[in-house]
Tab-separated table of C-alpha atoms in Angstrom:
chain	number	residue	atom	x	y	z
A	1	UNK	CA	90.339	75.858	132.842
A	2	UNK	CA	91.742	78.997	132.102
A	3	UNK	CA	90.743	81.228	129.742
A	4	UNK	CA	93.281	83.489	127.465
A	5	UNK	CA	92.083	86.844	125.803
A	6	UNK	CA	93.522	87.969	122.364
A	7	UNK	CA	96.332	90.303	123.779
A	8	UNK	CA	97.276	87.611	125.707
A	9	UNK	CA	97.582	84.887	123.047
A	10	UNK	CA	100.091	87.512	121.023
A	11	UNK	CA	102.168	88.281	123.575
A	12	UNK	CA	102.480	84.757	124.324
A	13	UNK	CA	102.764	83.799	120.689
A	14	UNK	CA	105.303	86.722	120.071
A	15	UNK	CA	107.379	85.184	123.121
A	16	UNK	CA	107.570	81.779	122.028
A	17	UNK	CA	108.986	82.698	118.176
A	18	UNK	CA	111.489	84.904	119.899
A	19	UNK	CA	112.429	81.713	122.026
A	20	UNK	CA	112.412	79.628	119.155
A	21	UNK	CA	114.570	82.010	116.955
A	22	UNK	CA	116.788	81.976	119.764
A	23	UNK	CA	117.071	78.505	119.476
A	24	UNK	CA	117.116	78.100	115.909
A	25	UNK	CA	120.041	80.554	115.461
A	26	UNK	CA	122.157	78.517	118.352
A	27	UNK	CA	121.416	75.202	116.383
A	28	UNK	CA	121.648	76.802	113.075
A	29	UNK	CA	118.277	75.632	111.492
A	30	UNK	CA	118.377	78.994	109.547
A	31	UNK	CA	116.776	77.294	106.609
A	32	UNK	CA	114.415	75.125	108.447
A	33	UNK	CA	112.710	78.501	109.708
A	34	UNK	CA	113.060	80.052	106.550
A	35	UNK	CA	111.876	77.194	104.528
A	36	UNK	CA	108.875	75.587	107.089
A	37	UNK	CA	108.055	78.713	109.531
A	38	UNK	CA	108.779	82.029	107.682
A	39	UNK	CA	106.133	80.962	105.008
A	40	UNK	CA	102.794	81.184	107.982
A	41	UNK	CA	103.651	84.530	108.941
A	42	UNK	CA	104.001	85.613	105.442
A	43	UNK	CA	100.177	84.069	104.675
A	44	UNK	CA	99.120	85.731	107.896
A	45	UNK	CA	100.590	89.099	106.918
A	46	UNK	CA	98.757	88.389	103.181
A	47	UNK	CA	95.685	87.818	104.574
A	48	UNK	CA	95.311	91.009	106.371
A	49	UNK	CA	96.596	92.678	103.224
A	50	UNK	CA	93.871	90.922	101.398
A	51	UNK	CA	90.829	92.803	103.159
A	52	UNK	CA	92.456	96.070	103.262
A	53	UNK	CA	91.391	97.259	100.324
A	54	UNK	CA	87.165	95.623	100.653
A	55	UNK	CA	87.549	96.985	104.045
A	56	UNK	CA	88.198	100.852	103.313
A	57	UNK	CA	85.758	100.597	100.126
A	58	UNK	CA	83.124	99.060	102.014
A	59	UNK	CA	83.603	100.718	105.737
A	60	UNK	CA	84.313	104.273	103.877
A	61	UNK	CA	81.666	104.249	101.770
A	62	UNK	CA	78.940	103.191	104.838
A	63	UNK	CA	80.351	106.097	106.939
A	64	UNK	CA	80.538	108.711	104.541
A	65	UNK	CA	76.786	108.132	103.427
A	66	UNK	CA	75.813	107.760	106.763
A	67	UNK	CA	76.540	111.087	107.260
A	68	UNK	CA	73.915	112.336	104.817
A	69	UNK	CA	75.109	115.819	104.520
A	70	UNK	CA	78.553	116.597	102.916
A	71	UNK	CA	79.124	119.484	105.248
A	72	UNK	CA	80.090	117.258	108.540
A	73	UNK	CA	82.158	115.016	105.986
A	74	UNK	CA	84.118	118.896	105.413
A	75	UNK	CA	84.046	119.265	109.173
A	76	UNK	CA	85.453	115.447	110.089
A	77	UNK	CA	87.789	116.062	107.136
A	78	UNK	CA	89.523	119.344	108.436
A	79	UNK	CA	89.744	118.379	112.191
A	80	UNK	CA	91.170	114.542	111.388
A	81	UNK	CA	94.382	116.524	108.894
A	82	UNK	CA	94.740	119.161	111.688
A	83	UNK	CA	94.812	116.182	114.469
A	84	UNK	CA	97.609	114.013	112.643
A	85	UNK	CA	99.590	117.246	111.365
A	86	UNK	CA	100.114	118.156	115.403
A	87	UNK	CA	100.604	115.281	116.548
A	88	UNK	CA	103.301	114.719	113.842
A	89	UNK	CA	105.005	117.955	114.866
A	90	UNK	CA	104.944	116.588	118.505
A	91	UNK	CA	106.330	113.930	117.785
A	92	UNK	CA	109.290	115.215	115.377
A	93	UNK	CA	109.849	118.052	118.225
A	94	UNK	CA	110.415	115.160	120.799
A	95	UNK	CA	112.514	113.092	119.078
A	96	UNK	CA	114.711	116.341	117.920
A	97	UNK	CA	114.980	117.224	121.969
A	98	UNK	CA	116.311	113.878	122.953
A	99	UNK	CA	118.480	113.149	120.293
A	100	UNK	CA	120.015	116.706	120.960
A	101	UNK	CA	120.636	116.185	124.730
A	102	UNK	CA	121.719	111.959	124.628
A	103	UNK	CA	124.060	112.670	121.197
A	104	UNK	CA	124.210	109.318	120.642
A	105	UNK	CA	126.857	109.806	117.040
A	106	UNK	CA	129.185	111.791	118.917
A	107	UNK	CA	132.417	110.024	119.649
A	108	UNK	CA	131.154	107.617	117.083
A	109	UNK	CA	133.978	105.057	116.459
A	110	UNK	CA	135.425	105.579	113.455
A	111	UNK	CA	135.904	101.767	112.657
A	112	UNK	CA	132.531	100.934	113.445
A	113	UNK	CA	131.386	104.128	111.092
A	114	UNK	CA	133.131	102.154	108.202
A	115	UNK	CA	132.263	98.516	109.177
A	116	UNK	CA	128.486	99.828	108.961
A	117	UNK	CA	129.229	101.877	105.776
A	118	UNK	CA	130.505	98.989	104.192
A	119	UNK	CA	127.918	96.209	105.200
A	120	UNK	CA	125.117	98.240	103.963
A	121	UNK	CA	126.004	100.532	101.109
A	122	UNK	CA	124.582	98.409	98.774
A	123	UNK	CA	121.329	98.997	100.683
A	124	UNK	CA	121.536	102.567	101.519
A	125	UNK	CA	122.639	102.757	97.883
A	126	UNK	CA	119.383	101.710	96.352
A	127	UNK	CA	117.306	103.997	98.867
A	128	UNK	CA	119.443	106.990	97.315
A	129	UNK	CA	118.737	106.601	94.362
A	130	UNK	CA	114.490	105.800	94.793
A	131	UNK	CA	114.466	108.881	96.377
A	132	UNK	CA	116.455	110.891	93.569
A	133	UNK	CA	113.600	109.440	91.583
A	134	UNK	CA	111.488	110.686	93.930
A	135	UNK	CA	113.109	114.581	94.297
A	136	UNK	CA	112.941	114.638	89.983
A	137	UNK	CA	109.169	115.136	89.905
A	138	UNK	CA	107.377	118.236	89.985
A	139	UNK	CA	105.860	120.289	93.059
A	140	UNK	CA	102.658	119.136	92.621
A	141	UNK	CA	103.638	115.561	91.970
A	142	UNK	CA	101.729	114.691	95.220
A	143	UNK	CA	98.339	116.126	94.115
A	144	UNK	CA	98.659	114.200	90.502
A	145	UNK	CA	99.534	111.014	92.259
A	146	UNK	CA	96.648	111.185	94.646
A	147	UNK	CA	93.876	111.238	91.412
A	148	UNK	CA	94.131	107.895	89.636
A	149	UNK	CA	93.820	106.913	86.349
A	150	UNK	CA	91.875	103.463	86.720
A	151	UNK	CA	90.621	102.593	90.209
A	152	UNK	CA	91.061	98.866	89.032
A	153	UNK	CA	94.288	99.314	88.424
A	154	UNK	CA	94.803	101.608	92.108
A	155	UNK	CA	93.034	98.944	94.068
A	156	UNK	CA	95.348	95.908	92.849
A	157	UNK	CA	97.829	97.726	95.139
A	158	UNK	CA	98.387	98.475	98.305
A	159	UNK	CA	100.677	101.182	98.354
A	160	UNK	CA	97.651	102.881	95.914
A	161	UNK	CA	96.171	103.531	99.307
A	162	UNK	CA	95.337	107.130	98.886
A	163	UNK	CA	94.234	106.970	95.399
A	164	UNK	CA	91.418	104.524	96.523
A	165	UNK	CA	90.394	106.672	99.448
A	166	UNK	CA	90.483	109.000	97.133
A	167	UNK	CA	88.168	107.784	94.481
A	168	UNK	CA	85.928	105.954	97.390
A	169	UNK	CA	85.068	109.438	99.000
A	170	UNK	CA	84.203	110.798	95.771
A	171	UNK	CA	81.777	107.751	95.023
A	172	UNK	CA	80.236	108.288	98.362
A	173	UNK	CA	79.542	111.930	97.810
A	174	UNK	CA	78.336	111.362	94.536
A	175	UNK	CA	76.160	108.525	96.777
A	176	UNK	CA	75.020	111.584	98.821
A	177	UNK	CA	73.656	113.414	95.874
A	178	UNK	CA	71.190	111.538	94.336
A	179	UNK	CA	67.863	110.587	94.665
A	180	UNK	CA	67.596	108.015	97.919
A	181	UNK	CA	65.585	105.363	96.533
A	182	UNK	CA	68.235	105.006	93.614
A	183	UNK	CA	70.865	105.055	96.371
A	184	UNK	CA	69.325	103.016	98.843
A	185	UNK	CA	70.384	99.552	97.247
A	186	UNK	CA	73.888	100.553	96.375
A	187	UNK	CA	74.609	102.074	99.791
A	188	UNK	CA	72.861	98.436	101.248
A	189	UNK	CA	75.184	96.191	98.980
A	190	UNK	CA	78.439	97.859	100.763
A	191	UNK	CA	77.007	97.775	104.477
A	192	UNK	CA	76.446	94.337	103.637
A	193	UNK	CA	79.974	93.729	102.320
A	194	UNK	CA	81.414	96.114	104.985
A	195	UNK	CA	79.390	93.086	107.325
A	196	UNK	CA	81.185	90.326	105.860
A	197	UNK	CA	84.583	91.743	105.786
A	198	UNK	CA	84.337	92.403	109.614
A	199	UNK	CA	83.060	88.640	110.194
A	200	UNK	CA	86.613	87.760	107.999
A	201	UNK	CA	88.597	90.157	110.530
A	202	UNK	CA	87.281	88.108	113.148
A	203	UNK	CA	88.613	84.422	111.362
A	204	UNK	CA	91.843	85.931	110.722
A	205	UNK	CA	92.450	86.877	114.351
A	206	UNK	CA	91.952	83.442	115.513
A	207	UNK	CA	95.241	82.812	113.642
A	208	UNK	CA	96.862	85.991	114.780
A	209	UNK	CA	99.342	83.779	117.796
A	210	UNK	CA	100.775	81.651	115.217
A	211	UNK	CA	101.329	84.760	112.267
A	212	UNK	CA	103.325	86.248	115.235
A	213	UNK	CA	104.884	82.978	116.323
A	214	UNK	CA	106.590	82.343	112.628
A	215	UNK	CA	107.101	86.489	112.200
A	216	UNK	CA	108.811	86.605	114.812
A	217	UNK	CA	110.988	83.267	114.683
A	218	UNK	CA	111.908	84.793	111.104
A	219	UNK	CA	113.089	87.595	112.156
A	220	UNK	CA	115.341	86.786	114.970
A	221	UNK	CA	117.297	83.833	112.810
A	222	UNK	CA	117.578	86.419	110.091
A	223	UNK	CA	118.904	89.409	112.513
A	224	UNK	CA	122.060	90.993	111.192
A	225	UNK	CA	125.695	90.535	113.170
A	226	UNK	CA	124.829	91.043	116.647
A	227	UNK	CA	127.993	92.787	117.073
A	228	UNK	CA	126.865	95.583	115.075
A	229	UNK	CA	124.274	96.173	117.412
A	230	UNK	CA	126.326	97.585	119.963
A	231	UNK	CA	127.324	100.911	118.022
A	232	UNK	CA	123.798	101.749	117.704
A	233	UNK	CA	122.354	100.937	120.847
A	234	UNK	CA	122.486	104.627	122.388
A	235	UNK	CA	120.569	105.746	118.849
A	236	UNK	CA	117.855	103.163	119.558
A	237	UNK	CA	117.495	103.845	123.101
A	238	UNK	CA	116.690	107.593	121.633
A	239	UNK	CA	114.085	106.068	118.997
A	240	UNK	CA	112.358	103.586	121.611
A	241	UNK	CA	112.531	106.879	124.454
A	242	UNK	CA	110.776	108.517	122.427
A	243	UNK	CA	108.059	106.568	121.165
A	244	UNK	CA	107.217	105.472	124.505
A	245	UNK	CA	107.301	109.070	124.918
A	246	UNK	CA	104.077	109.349	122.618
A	247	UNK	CA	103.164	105.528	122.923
A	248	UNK	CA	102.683	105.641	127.291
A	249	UNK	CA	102.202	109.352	127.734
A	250	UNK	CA	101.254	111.408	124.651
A	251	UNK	CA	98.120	109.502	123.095
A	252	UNK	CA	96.913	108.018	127.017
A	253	UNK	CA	96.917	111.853	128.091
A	254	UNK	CA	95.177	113.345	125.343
A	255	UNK	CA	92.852	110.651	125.494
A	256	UNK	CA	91.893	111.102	128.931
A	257	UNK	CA	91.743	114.744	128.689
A	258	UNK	CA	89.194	114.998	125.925
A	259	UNK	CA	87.411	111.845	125.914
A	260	UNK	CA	87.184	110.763	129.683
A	261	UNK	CA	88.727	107.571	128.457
A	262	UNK	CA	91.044	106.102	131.235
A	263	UNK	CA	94.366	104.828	130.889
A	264	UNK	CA	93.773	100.974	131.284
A	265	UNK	CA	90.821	101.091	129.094
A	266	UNK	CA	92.236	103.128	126.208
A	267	UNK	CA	96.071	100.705	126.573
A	268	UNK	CA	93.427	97.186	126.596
A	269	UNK	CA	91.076	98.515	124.242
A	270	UNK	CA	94.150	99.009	121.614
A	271	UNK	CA	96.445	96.450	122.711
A	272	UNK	CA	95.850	93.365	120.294
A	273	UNK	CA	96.241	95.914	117.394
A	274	UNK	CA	99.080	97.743	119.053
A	275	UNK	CA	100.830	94.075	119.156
A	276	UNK	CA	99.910	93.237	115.681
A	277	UNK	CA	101.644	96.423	114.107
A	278	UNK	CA	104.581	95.820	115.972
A	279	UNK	CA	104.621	91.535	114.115
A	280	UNK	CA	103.991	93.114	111.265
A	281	UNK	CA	105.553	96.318	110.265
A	282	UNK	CA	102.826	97.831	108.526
A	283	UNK	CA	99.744	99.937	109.454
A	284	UNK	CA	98.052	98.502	106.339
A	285	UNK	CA	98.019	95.020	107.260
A	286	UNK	CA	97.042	95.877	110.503
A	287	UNK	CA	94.017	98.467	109.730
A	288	UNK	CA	91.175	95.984	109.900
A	289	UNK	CA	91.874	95.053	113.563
A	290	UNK	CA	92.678	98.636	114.226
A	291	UNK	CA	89.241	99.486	112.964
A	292	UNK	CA	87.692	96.821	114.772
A	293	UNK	CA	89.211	97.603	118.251
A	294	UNK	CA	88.790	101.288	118.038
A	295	UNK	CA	84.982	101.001	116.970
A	296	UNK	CA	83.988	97.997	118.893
A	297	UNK	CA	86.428	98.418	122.344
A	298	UNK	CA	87.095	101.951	122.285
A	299	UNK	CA	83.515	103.003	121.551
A	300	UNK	CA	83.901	105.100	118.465
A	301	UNK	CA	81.216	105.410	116.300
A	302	UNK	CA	81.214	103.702	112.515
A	303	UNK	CA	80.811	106.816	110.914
A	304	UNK	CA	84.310	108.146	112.194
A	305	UNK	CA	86.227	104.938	112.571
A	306	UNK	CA	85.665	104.369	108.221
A	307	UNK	CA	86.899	107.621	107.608
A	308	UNK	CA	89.710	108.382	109.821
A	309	UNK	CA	91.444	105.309	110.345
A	310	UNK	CA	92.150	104.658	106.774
A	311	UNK	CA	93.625	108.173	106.066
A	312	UNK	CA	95.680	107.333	109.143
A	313	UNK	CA	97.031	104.364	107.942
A	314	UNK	CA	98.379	106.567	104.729
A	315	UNK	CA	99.126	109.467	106.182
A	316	UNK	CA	99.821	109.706	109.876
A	317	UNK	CA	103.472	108.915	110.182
A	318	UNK	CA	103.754	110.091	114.170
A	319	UNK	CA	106.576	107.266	114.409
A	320	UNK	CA	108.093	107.717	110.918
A	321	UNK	CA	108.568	110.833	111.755
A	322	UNK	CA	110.222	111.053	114.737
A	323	UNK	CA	112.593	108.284	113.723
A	324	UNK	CA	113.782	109.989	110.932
A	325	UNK	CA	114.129	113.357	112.767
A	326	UNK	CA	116.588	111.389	115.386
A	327	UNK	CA	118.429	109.392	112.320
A	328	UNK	CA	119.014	112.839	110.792
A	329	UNK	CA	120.556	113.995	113.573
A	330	UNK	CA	122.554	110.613	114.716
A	331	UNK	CA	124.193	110.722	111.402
A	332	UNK	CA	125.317	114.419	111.201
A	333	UNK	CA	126.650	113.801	114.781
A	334	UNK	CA	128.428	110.278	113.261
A	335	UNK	CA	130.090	112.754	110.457
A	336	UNK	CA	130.991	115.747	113.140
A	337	UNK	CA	128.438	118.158	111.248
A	338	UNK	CA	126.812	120.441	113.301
A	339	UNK	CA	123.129	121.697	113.027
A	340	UNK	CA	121.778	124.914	113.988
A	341	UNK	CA	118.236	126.000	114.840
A	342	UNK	CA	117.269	126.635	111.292
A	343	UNK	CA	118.865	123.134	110.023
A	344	UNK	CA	116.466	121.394	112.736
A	345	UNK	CA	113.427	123.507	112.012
A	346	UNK	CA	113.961	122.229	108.302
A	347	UNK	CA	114.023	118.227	109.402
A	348	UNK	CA	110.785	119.073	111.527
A	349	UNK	CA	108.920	120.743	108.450
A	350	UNK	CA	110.717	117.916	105.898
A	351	UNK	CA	109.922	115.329	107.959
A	352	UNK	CA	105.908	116.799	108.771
A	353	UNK	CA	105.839	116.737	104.566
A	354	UNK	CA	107.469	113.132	104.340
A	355	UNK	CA	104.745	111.545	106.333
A	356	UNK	CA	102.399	113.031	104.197
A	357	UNK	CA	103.373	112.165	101.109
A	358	UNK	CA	105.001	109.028	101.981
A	359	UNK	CA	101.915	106.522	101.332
A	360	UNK	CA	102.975	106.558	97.224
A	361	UNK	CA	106.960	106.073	98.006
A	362	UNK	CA	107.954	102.423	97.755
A	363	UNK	CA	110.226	101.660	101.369
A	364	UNK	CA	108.492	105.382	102.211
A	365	UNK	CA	110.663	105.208	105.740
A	366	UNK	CA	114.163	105.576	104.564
A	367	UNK	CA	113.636	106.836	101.216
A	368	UNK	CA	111.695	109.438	102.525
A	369	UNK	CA	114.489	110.064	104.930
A	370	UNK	CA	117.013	110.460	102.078
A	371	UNK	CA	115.325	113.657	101.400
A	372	UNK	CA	115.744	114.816	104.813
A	373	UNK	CA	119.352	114.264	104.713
A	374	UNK	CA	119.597	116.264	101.536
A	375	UNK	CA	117.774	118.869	102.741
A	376	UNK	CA	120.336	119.841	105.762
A	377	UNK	CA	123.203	118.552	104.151
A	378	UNK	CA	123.901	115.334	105.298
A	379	UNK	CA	125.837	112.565	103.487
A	380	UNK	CA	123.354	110.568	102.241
A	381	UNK	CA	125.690	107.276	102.324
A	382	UNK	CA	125.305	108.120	106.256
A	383	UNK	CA	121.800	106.128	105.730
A	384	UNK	CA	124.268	102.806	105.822
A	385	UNK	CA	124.489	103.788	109.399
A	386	UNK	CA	120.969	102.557	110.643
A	387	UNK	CA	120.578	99.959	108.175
A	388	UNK	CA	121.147	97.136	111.563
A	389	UNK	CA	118.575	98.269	113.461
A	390	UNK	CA	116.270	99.388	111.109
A	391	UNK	CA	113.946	96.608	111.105
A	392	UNK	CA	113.364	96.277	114.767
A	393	UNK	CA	112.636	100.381	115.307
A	394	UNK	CA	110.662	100.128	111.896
A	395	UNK	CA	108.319	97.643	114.294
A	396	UNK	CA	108.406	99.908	117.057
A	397	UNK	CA	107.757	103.064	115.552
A	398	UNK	CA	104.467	101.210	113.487
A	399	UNK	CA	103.037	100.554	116.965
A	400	UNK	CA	103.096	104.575	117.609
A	401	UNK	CA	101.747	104.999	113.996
A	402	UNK	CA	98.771	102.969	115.225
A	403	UNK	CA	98.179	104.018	118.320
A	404	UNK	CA	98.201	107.601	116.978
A	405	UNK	CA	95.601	106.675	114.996
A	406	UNK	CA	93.064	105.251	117.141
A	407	UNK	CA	93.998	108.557	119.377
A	408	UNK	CA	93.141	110.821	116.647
A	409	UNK	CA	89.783	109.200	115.376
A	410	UNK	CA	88.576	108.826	119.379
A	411	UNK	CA	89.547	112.985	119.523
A	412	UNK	CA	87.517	113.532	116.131
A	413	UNK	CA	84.552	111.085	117.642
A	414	UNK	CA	84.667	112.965	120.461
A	415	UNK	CA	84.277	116.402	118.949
A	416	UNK	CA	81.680	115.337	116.274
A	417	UNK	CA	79.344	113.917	119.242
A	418	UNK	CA	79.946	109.990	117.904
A	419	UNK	CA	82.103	108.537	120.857
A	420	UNK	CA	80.117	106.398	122.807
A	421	UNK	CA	80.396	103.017	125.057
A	422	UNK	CA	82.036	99.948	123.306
A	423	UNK	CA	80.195	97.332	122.097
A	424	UNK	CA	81.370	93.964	121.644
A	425	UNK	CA	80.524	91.954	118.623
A	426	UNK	CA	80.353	88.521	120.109
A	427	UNK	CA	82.495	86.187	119.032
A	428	UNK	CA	84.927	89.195	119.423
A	429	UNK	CA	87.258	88.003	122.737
A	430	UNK	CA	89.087	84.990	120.923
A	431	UNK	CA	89.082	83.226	123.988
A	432	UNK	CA	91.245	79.780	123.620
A	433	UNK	CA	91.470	77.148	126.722
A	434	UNK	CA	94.697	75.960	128.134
């Protein structure tokens, strides 16, 4: 008998809902999938949302007060927001060079142009007008939304991502500071939580073949007009380039140069997560595993994995951000408007700011990519444009957001002396016979 490791068991599970969408479409059981499929992956999704927020409360407040002295918290801190702002600009530079070379809008029919317009305005139309909502608040709107009100309130919601970090850190300093008898049972009761939350991590992923199975089965029966495809396909060949750009070549490099970690080792060691973000769309839902493969496969230590994974997950848009740098540019090239050097240094800086503040936009992609479009002069109704093939990049470009992440905190392990071998919790593998 064979036995079938977790990366495996996606892959496989991934393959078999795209078969089966296939299928459905050709048969037109639309509303069977909808109805008696769509519903699993939606649970499986909702259960990974579910420990999101126990997970960064519990894993951020162990780390942090592990640490015992606030000055290597400062020192993590600084290197982790210098490690995601370059990589950002890497990745925004990247996507700006191949965009500019393949010109995918040029020559951009002009029936097509209106067939898009017209199928999605009503969708590019509410995205406008989130992110004039967005554009009316002050300069400092950012800082405000980052300090919340009621941390009850911020941790009923996912998108409140930063405001929990936010308020956790703060706990765990104030932790820090007193007397370590008093703190001793409080910091006990969240390792002990943090315990239980990875052992619920680990019952989840057992499911993790079928969540992909009905995500993916979903989203093929519910794929757009397949002949609107066809106008965009140069523009996503530009997307995917270049986030297997960063994905195969970026991250694996800088791995290997500062860590020592090879390329096989750091690809398997990521993989099931890597696979997840792509089923799911969303670095959030897929945190806990990326925690969990980074700390126990890729060898980094607790301490770092608690602290700079889940600022990742908010802030570290590597993939966001080159998308929207090579959207900005497909569309002005769809409309004939030409951008000089200055115009493209603006979408690189725009963009580096979007990804930052993104985590407290709702739909933070393409709102956030409104605002890039404004700020270069772009018509913002040109959003319509990418509306088709949004979804499938969106899954795509998650998989670099994750991957940059588990790059960045195996860097900052690295430099803070906490990288070590893995170690395998053991019931970790998710080994099924067949």
């Amino acid at each position: 008998m064979k036995k079938l490791a977790l990366h495996w068991q996606i892959l496989l599970g991934m393959a078999l809902g795209v078969a089966f969408g296939v299928l459905a479409s050709a048969m037109d059981w639309g509303d069977f999938v909808g109805d008696w499929i769509k519903p699993f992956g939606t649970i499986f999704i909702n259960s990974l949302k579910l420990i999101a927020i126990p997970l960064i409360v519990a894993s951020l407040i162990k780390g942090i007060t592990d640490l015992k002295d606030i000055s290597k918290l400062s020192t993590m801190g600084v290197r982790t927001i210098l490690l995601y702002i370059s990589t950002t600009v890497v990745a925004i530079v990247i996507g700006l060079v191949i965009v500019n070379v393949v010109g995918p809008g040029r020559g951009l029919d002009q029936t097509t142009r209106d067939n898009l317009l017209n199928d999605f305005a009503e969708d590019a139309g509410a995205r406008i007008t989130a992110a004039s909502e967005q554009a009316d608040t002050g300069p400092l709107q950012a800082l405000v939304d980052l300090v919340p009100d009621n941390i009850v309130g911020a941790a009923s919601n996912n998108g409140n991502m930063l405001q929990v970090i936010f308020f956790v850190i703060f706990f765990a300093v104030g932790l820090i500071l007193i007397d370590p008898k008093r703190a001793q049972p409080v910091k006990d009761f969240f390792d002990g939580v943090n315990e239980v939350v990875l052992k619920l991590i680990d019952l989840i992923m057992l499911a993790a073949p079928f969540g992909v199975f009905a995500l993916l089965a979903a989203l093929v029966v519910e794929a757009p007009s397949k002949d609107l495809f066809f106008a965009l396909v140069k523009y996503s060949a530009c997307v995917l380039g270049g986030l297997a750009i960063m994905v195969l070549i970026i991250y694996p490099l800088l791995v290997r140069v500062f860590t020592g970690t090879s390329y096989a080792n750091f690809m398997s060691g990521i993989s099931p997560a890597q696979l997840l973000a792509f089923s799911t769309s969303s670095s959030a839902a897929t945190l806990p595993v990326t925690m969990e493969r980074v700390e126990e496969h890729l060898g980094v230590d607790e301490e770092v994995t608690s602290f700079v994974l889940p600022i990742g997950a908010t802030i570290n848009m590597d993939g966001t951000s080159l998308y929207q740098a090579v959207a900005a540019v497909f569309i002005a090239q769809a409309y004939g408007i030409g951008l000089d050097l200055g115009d493209q240094l603006t979408i690189i800086t725009t963009a580096l700011a979007a990804s930052i503040g993104s985590a407290a936009v709702p739909g933070a992609g393409m709102v956030m990519l409104v605002i890039v479009l404004g700020q270069v002069g772009i018509p913002e109704v040109g959003l319509a444009l990418i509306f088709a093939v949004d979804r499938p990049l969106d899954m795509c470009r998650t998989v670099a957001n994750v991957t940059g992440d588990a790059t960045v905190a195996m860097l900052v392990a690295k430099s803070v002396d906490k990288l070590g071998d893995p170690k395998e919790r053991k019931l970790d593998d998710y080994y099924v016979e067949v």
